[in-house]
Short mmCIF file of the C-alpha atoms (twelve columns), coordinates in Angstrom:
data_MODEL
# 
_entry.id   MODEL 
# 
loop_
_atom_site.group_PDB 
_atom_site.id 
_atom_site.type_symbol 
_atom_site.label_atom_id 
_atom_site.label_alt_id 
_atom_site.label_comp_id 
_atom_site.label_asym_id 
_atom_site.label_seq_id 
_atom_site.Cartn_x 
_atom_site.Cartn_y 
_atom_site.Cartn_z 
_atom_site.pdbx_PDB_model_num 
ATOM 1   C CA . ASN A 1   49.454 92.203  179.538 1 
ATOM 2   C CA . GLY A 2   51.527 89.803  181.603 1 
ATOM 3   C CA . ASN A 3   52.475 92.472  184.127 1 
ATOM 4   C CA . ILE A 4   48.919 93.298  185.137 1 
ATOM 5   C CA . CYS A 5   46.582 91.240  187.249 1 
ATOM 6   C CA . ASP A 6   43.931 89.565  185.117 1 
ATOM 7   C CA . VAL A 7   41.856 87.351  187.382 1 
ATOM 8   C CA . VAL A 8   38.149 86.693  187.591 1 
ATOM 9   C CA . LEU A 9   36.729 87.582  190.983 1 
ATOM 10  C CA . HIS A 10  34.129 85.023  191.968 1 
ATOM 11  C CA . ARG A 11  33.147 82.703  194.770 1 
ATOM 12  C CA . THR A 12  34.363 79.203  193.994 1 
ATOM 13  C CA . SER A 13  32.684 76.030  195.173 1 
ATOM 14  C CA . ARG A 14  35.467 75.678  197.727 1 
ATOM 15  C CA . GLY A 15  34.907 79.204  198.988 1 
ATOM 16  C CA . PRO A 16  37.309 82.160  198.769 1 
ATOM 17  C CA . CYS A 17  40.857 81.276  197.725 1 
ATOM 18  C CA . TRP A 18  44.039 82.978  196.576 1 
ATOM 19  C CA . ALA A 19  44.061 83.666  192.843 1 
ATOM 20  C CA . THR A 20  47.320 81.852  192.056 1 
ATOM 21  C CA . SER A 21  47.295 78.903  194.434 1 
ATOM 22  C CA . LYS A 22  43.523 78.278  194.260 1 
ATOM 23  C CA . SER A 23  43.604 77.406  197.952 1 
ATOM 24  C CA . GLU A 24  43.609 79.165  201.311 1 
ATOM 25  C CA . MET A 25  47.439 78.951  201.355 1 
ATOM 26  C CA . PHE A 26  49.684 81.219  199.332 1 
ATOM 27  C CA . LYS A 27  53.487 81.002  199.250 1 
ATOM 28  C CA . CYS A 28  55.639 83.438  197.286 1 
ATOM 29  C CA . ILE A 29  58.569 81.866  195.412 1 
ATOM 30  C CA . SER A 30  59.922 85.097  193.970 1 
ATOM 31  C CA . GLY A 31  62.884 86.969  195.400 1 
ATOM 32  C CA . ARG A 32  61.000 90.205  194.714 1 
ATOM 33  C CA . TYR A 33  57.735 91.374  196.231 1 
ATOM 34  C CA . CYS A 34  54.599 90.308  194.382 1 
ATOM 35  C CA . THR A 35  50.936 90.835  195.169 1 
ATOM 36  C CA . GLU A 36  48.252 88.185  195.509 1 
ATOM 37  C CA . LEU A 37  44.486 88.827  195.521 1 
ATOM 38  C CA . LEU A 38  41.774 86.756  197.115 1 
ATOM 39  C CA . GLU A 39  39.187 85.386  194.714 1 
ATOM 40  C CA . CYS A 40  35.950 86.294  196.435 1 
ATOM 41  C CA . ARG A 41  32.927 88.515  196.141 1 
ATOM 42  C CA . GLU A 42  33.972 92.160  196.028 1 
ATOM 43  C CA . MET A 43  33.376 94.194  199.177 1 
ATOM 44  C CA . LYS A 44  31.375 97.225  198.020 1 
ATOM 45  C CA . ASP A 45  29.416 98.306  201.096 1 
ATOM 46  C CA . GLY A 46  28.602 97.225  204.618 1 
ATOM 47  C CA . VAL A 47  31.062 95.728  207.122 1 
ATOM 48  C CA . HIS A 48  33.358 92.785  206.326 1 
ATOM 49  C CA . CYS A 49  35.669 90.804  208.634 1 
ATOM 50  C CA . TRP A 50  38.323 88.196  207.855 1 
ATOM 51  C CA . SER A 51  41.525 86.726  209.294 1 
ATOM 52  C CA . ILE A 52  44.922 85.835  207.812 1 
ATOM 53  C CA . LYS A 53  47.628 83.770  209.491 1 
ATOM 54  C CA . VAL A 54  51.345 84.354  208.865 1 
ATOM 55  C CA . VAL A 55  52.681 80.853  208.226 1 
ATOM 56  C CA . GLN A 56  56.193 81.870  207.144 1 
ATOM 57  C CA . GLN A 57  57.796 85.299  207.578 1 
ATOM 58  C CA . CYS A 58  59.866 87.153  204.960 1 
ATOM 59  C CA . ASP A 59  61.587 90.565  205.197 1 
ATOM 60  C CA . SER A 60  58.157 92.084  205.857 1 
ATOM 61  C CA . VAL A 61  54.757 90.529  205.270 1 
ATOM 62  C CA . TRP A 62  52.136 92.988  203.984 1 
ATOM 63  C CA . LEU A 63  48.422 92.290  204.492 1 
ATOM 64  C CA . GLY A 64  45.416 94.410  203.597 1 
ATOM 65  C CA . VAL A 65  43.118 95.138  200.680 1 
ATOM 66  C CA . ALA A 66  43.294 96.131  197.036 1 
ATOM 67  C CA . THR A 67  40.853 98.346  195.176 1 
ATOM 68  C CA . THR A 68  39.218 96.363  192.371 1 
ATOM 69  C CA . LYS A 69  36.867 99.041  191.056 1 
ATOM 70  C CA . CYS A 70  36.861 102.796 191.535 1 
ATOM 71  C CA . THR A 71  34.060 105.135 190.450 1 
ATOM 72  C CA . ASP A 72  33.548 108.848 191.056 1 
ATOM 73  C CA . GLU A 73  30.002 109.321 192.401 1 
ATOM 74  C CA . ASN A 74  29.719 112.450 190.243 1 
ATOM 75  C CA . ASP A 75  30.868 110.605 187.105 1 
ATOM 76  C CA . PRO A 76  29.752 106.969 187.471 1 
ATOM 77  C CA . LEU A 77  30.541 106.071 183.856 1 
ATOM 78  C CA . GLN A 78  34.276 106.552 184.458 1 
ATOM 79  C CA . GLU A 79  34.805 103.171 186.081 1 
ATOM 80  C CA . ARG A 80  38.316 101.812 186.432 1 
ATOM 81  C CA . THR A 81  38.537 98.060  186.869 1 
ATOM 82  C CA . ILE A 82  41.014 95.615  188.376 1 
ATOM 83  C CA . ASN A 83  42.858 95.160  185.073 1 
ATOM 84  C CA . THR A 84  44.070 98.753  185.162 1 
ATOM 85  C CA . LEU A 85  44.471 99.053  188.915 1 
ATOM 86  C CA . VAL A 86  46.479 96.174  190.377 1 
ATOM 87  C CA . ASP A 87  49.948 95.194  189.182 1 
ATOM 88  C CA . VAL A 88  50.577 91.838  190.852 1 
ATOM 89  C CA . THR A 89  54.278 91.904  189.954 1 
ATOM 90  C CA . GLN A 90  54.814 94.888  192.268 1 
ATOM 91  C CA . TRP A 91  54.591 95.626  195.984 1 
ATOM 92  C CA . LEU A 92  51.035 96.715  196.748 1 
ATOM 93  C CA . GLY A 93  51.975 99.463  199.199 1 
ATOM 94  C CA . LYS A 94  53.319 101.731 196.466 1 
ATOM 95  C CA . GLN A 95  50.226 101.411 194.270 1 
ATOM 96  C CA . ASP A 96  47.207 103.731 194.325 1 
ATOM 97  C CA . CYS A 97  44.986 100.661 194.697 1 
ATOM 98  C CA . GLY A 98  46.901 99.238  197.664 1 
ATOM 99  C CA . TRP A 99  46.175 99.550  201.390 1 
ATOM 100 C CA . VAL A 100 48.547 97.305  203.343 1 
ATOM 101 C CA . TYR A 101 49.671 96.760  206.933 1 
ATOM 102 C CA . GLY A 102 53.208 95.458  207.328 1 
ATOM 103 C CA . SER A 103 54.651 93.075  209.879 1 
ATOM 104 C CA . ASN A 104 57.145 95.877  210.658 1 
ATOM 105 C CA . GLY A 105 54.304 97.955  212.126 1 
ATOM 106 C CA . SER A 106 53.778 100.299 209.174 1 
ATOM 107 C CA . SER A 107 50.792 101.082 206.978 1 
ATOM 108 C CA . CYS A 108 51.319 101.997 203.327 1 
ATOM 109 C CA . HIS A 109 49.067 103.360 200.595 1 
ATOM 110 C CA . ALA A 110 50.136 104.898 197.261 1 
ATOM 111 C CA . PHE A 111 53.774 105.291 198.319 1 
ATOM 112 C CA . GLY A 112 54.950 105.413 194.706 1 
ATOM 113 C CA . GLN A 113 58.237 103.708 195.623 1 
ATOM 114 C CA . ASP A 114 59.397 100.394 197.033 1 
ATOM 115 C CA . ARG A 115 60.988 101.460 200.315 1 
ATOM 116 C CA . GLY A 116 59.567 103.745 203.021 1 
ATOM 117 C CA . PRO A 117 59.832 106.031 204.770 1 
ATOM 118 C CA . TYR A 118 57.732 103.940 207.118 1 
ATOM 119 C CA . ASP A 119 55.784 105.291 210.084 1 
ATOM 120 C CA . TYR A 120 56.125 102.271 212.462 1 
ATOM 121 C CA . SER A 121 53.011 103.412 214.364 1 
ATOM 122 C CA . LEU A 122 51.178 100.071 214.550 1 
ATOM 123 C CA . PRO A 123 51.768 96.769  216.376 1 
ATOM 124 C CA . VAL A 124 54.280 94.425  214.748 1 
ATOM 125 C CA . TYR A 125 53.431 90.828  213.938 1 
ATOM 126 C CA . GLU A 126 55.443 87.709  213.139 1 
ATOM 127 C CA . ARG A 127 55.350 84.059  212.140 1 
ATOM 128 C CA . GLY A 128 52.321 82.409  213.690 1 
ATOM 129 C CA . SER A 129 50.448 85.677  214.191 1 
ATOM 130 C CA . ILE A 130 46.806 85.898  213.192 1 
ATOM 131 C CA . VAL A 131 45.780 89.298  211.853 1 
ATOM 132 C CA . LYS A 132 42.073 89.984  211.928 1 
ATOM 133 C CA . PHE A 133 40.700 92.766  209.699 1 
ATOM 134 C CA . LYS A 134 37.431 94.693  209.635 1 
ATOM 135 C CA . LEU A 135 36.585 96.820  206.600 1 
ATOM 136 C CA . ASP A 136 33.753 99.271  207.322 1 
ATOM 137 C CA . LEU A 137 32.335 100.831 204.158 1 
ATOM 138 C CA . THR A 138 29.238 102.332 205.766 1 
ATOM 139 C CA . ARG A 139 30.665 105.857 205.908 1 
ATOM 140 C CA . GLN A 140 34.000 107.158 204.581 1 
ATOM 141 C CA . GLY A 141 35.777 103.787 204.671 1 
ATOM 142 C CA . THR A 142 37.848 102.438 207.573 1 
ATOM 143 C CA . LEU A 143 40.139 99.413  207.829 1 
ATOM 144 C CA . THR A 144 40.811 98.248  211.377 1 
ATOM 145 C CA . ALA A 145 42.801 95.274  212.614 1 
ATOM 146 C CA . SER A 146 43.836 93.288  215.645 1 
ATOM 147 C CA . VAL A 147 46.849 91.011  216.063 1 
ATOM 148 C CA . GLY A 148 47.239 87.842  218.062 1 
ATOM 149 C CA . THR A 149 48.261 84.234  218.308 1 
ATOM 150 C CA . SER A 150 46.442 81.139  219.509 1 
ATOM 151 C CA . VAL A 151 46.710 82.603  223.018 1 
ATOM 152 C CA . GLY A 152 44.517 85.584  222.266 1 
ATOM 153 C CA . GLN A 153 43.743 88.603  220.108 1 
ATOM 154 C CA . SER A 154 44.723 92.215  220.770 1 
ATOM 155 C CA . ALA A 155 42.366 95.184  220.879 1 
ATOM 156 C CA . GLU A 156 41.235 96.688  217.594 1 
ATOM 157 C CA . PHE A 157 43.198 99.586  216.093 1 
ATOM 158 C CA . ILE A 158 42.768 101.753 212.999 1 
ATOM 159 C CA . VAL A 159 45.046 101.021 210.052 1 
ATOM 160 C CA . PHE A 160 43.421 103.347 207.479 1 
ATOM 161 C CA . ASP A 161 40.461 105.669 207.388 1 
ATOM 162 C CA . ASN A 162 38.977 107.992 204.743 1 
ATOM 163 C CA . MET A 163 39.411 105.163 202.226 1 
ATOM 164 C CA . LEU A 164 36.385 106.247 200.182 1 
ATOM 165 C CA . ILE A 165 37.496 109.854 199.882 1 
ATOM 166 C CA . ASP A 166 39.511 110.938 196.861 1 
ATOM 167 C CA . ASP A 167 43.191 111.232 197.830 1 
ATOM 168 C CA . GLU A 168 43.374 114.824 196.566 1 
ATOM 169 C CA . ASP A 169 40.584 115.775 198.955 1 
ATOM 170 C CA . ILE A 170 42.544 114.280 201.863 1 
ATOM 171 C CA . ASP A 171 45.237 116.865 201.128 1 
ATOM 172 C CA . LYS A 172 42.586 119.598 201.096 1 
ATOM 173 C CA . GLN A 173 41.547 118.596 204.616 1 
ATOM 174 C CA . LEU A 174 45.011 119.611 205.821 1 
ATOM 175 C CA . GLN A 175 44.679 123.047 204.205 1 
ATOM 176 C CA . GLN A 176 40.985 123.874 204.656 1 
ATOM 177 C CA . PRO A 177 38.824 123.394 207.759 1 
ATOM 178 C CA . HIS A 178 35.728 122.104 205.910 1 
ATOM 179 C CA . PRO A 179 36.502 121.216 202.283 1 
ATOM 180 C CA . GLU A 180 33.918 119.675 199.971 1 
ATOM 181 C CA . LEU A 181 34.890 115.999 199.853 1 
ATOM 182 C CA . LYS A 182 34.535 113.743 196.823 1 
ATOM 183 C CA . ILE A 183 33.260 110.314 197.840 1 
ATOM 184 C CA . MET A 184 34.547 107.508 195.608 1 
ATOM 185 C CA . LYS A 185 32.659 104.249 195.078 1 
ATOM 186 C CA . ARG A 186 35.413 101.708 195.635 1 
ATOM 187 C CA . SER A 187 35.251 97.923  195.714 1 
ATOM 188 C CA . PHE A 188 37.867 95.897  197.601 1 
ATOM 189 C CA . VAL A 189 39.196 92.368  198.024 1 
ATOM 190 C CA . PRO A 190 41.686 91.058  200.612 1 
ATOM 191 C CA . ALA A 191 45.254 91.148  199.308 1 
ATOM 192 C CA . VAL A 192 48.812 90.380  200.388 1 
ATOM 193 C CA . SER A 193 52.299 91.339  199.225 1 
ATOM 194 C CA . LEU A 194 55.101 88.854  199.936 1 
ATOM 195 C CA . LYS A 195 58.536 87.775  198.779 1 
ATOM 196 C CA . ALA A 196 60.183 84.381  199.285 1 
ATOM 197 C CA . PRO A 197 59.909 82.560  201.621 1 
ATOM 198 C CA . GLY A 198 56.737 84.324  202.781 1 
ATOM 199 C CA . LYS A 199 53.604 82.227  203.216 1 
ATOM 200 C CA . VAL A 200 50.125 83.115  204.497 1 
ATOM 201 C CA . GLN A 201 46.849 81.320  205.111 1 
ATOM 202 C CA . PHE A 202 43.403 82.846  204.614 1 
ATOM 203 C CA . LEU A 203 41.319 81.712  207.592 1 
ATOM 204 C CA . GLY A 204 37.970 82.905  206.264 1 
ATOM 205 C CA . PHE A 205 35.376 85.640  206.585 1 
ATOM 206 C CA . HIS A 206 33.515 85.880  209.882 1 
ATOM 207 C CA . PRO A 207 31.215 88.123  211.936 1 
ATOM 208 C CA . ALA A 208 32.708 91.091  213.765 1 
ATOM 209 C CA . SER A 209 33.917 90.180  217.253 1 
ATOM 210 C CA . PHE A 210 36.596 92.722  218.112 1 
ATOM 211 C CA . ARG A 211 37.280 93.862  221.641 1 
ATOM 212 C CA . THR A 212 35.726 97.270  222.221 1 
ATOM 213 C CA . SER A 213 38.881 99.233  223.087 1 
ATOM 214 C CA . LEU A 214 39.843 101.081 219.903 1 
ATOM 215 C CA . GLY A 215 43.406 102.321 219.538 1 
ATOM 216 C CA . ARG A 216 44.233 104.895 216.913 1 
ATOM 217 C CA . GLY A 217 46.633 103.791 214.229 1 
ATOM 218 C CA . ARG A 218 47.059 105.662 210.992 1 
ATOM 219 C CA . LEU A 219 44.497 108.463 210.755 1 
ATOM 220 C CA . SER A 220 44.684 109.339 207.073 1 
ATOM 221 C CA . ALA A 221 44.503 107.533 203.772 1 
ATOM 222 C CA . ASN A 222 47.459 109.573 202.536 1 
ATOM 223 C CA . ASN A 223 51.129 108.697 202.919 1 
ATOM 224 C CA . PRO A 224 52.451 109.471 206.418 1 
ATOM 225 C CA . SER A 225 54.418 112.656 206.812 1 
# 
């Protein structure tokens, strides 16, 4: 199917690279948003850190992760893979598999539509900014970030949490004080959504080195109210 992502996730001899460009640079030439995945080893557990530089801005640059596999712990045989999850011809923020942080200061997951409403609760970033991510899969799944330039990096803030909990159970948390939560086994890779003339550079994976002050960003894996 030409509309669905069909890439092999592996570590190349040159290290992680974007699936289309086969390099650390990716530039979108389409006038519509498309999604690009990093070819790398899937992040299934533990803590992972990486940085992406915004080389050229577009309407809004969207950086984050995409779910490549999703398994219910209670039904491990029902595994959904990348071929049925990620549509690279569409903006990632509206997809169930997408978790993205926009240069407009918004975070989007499973929006189901192309435009907002956005929450604008996070720091904005621009051309030349370096966005550093930390994905912590040791508990219920948290994506944090910091933003900076060559001058320095900001304090860490939360972009998403509860990323390993089934979305339906997130809704239950709002209605019940202590619901029984379904933990999903999800695998992730770094991902971006851009339109022309957007361009980004993957700067590599690295050890965690965030400043200790933690600001709260988006507190739920669901769409903002």
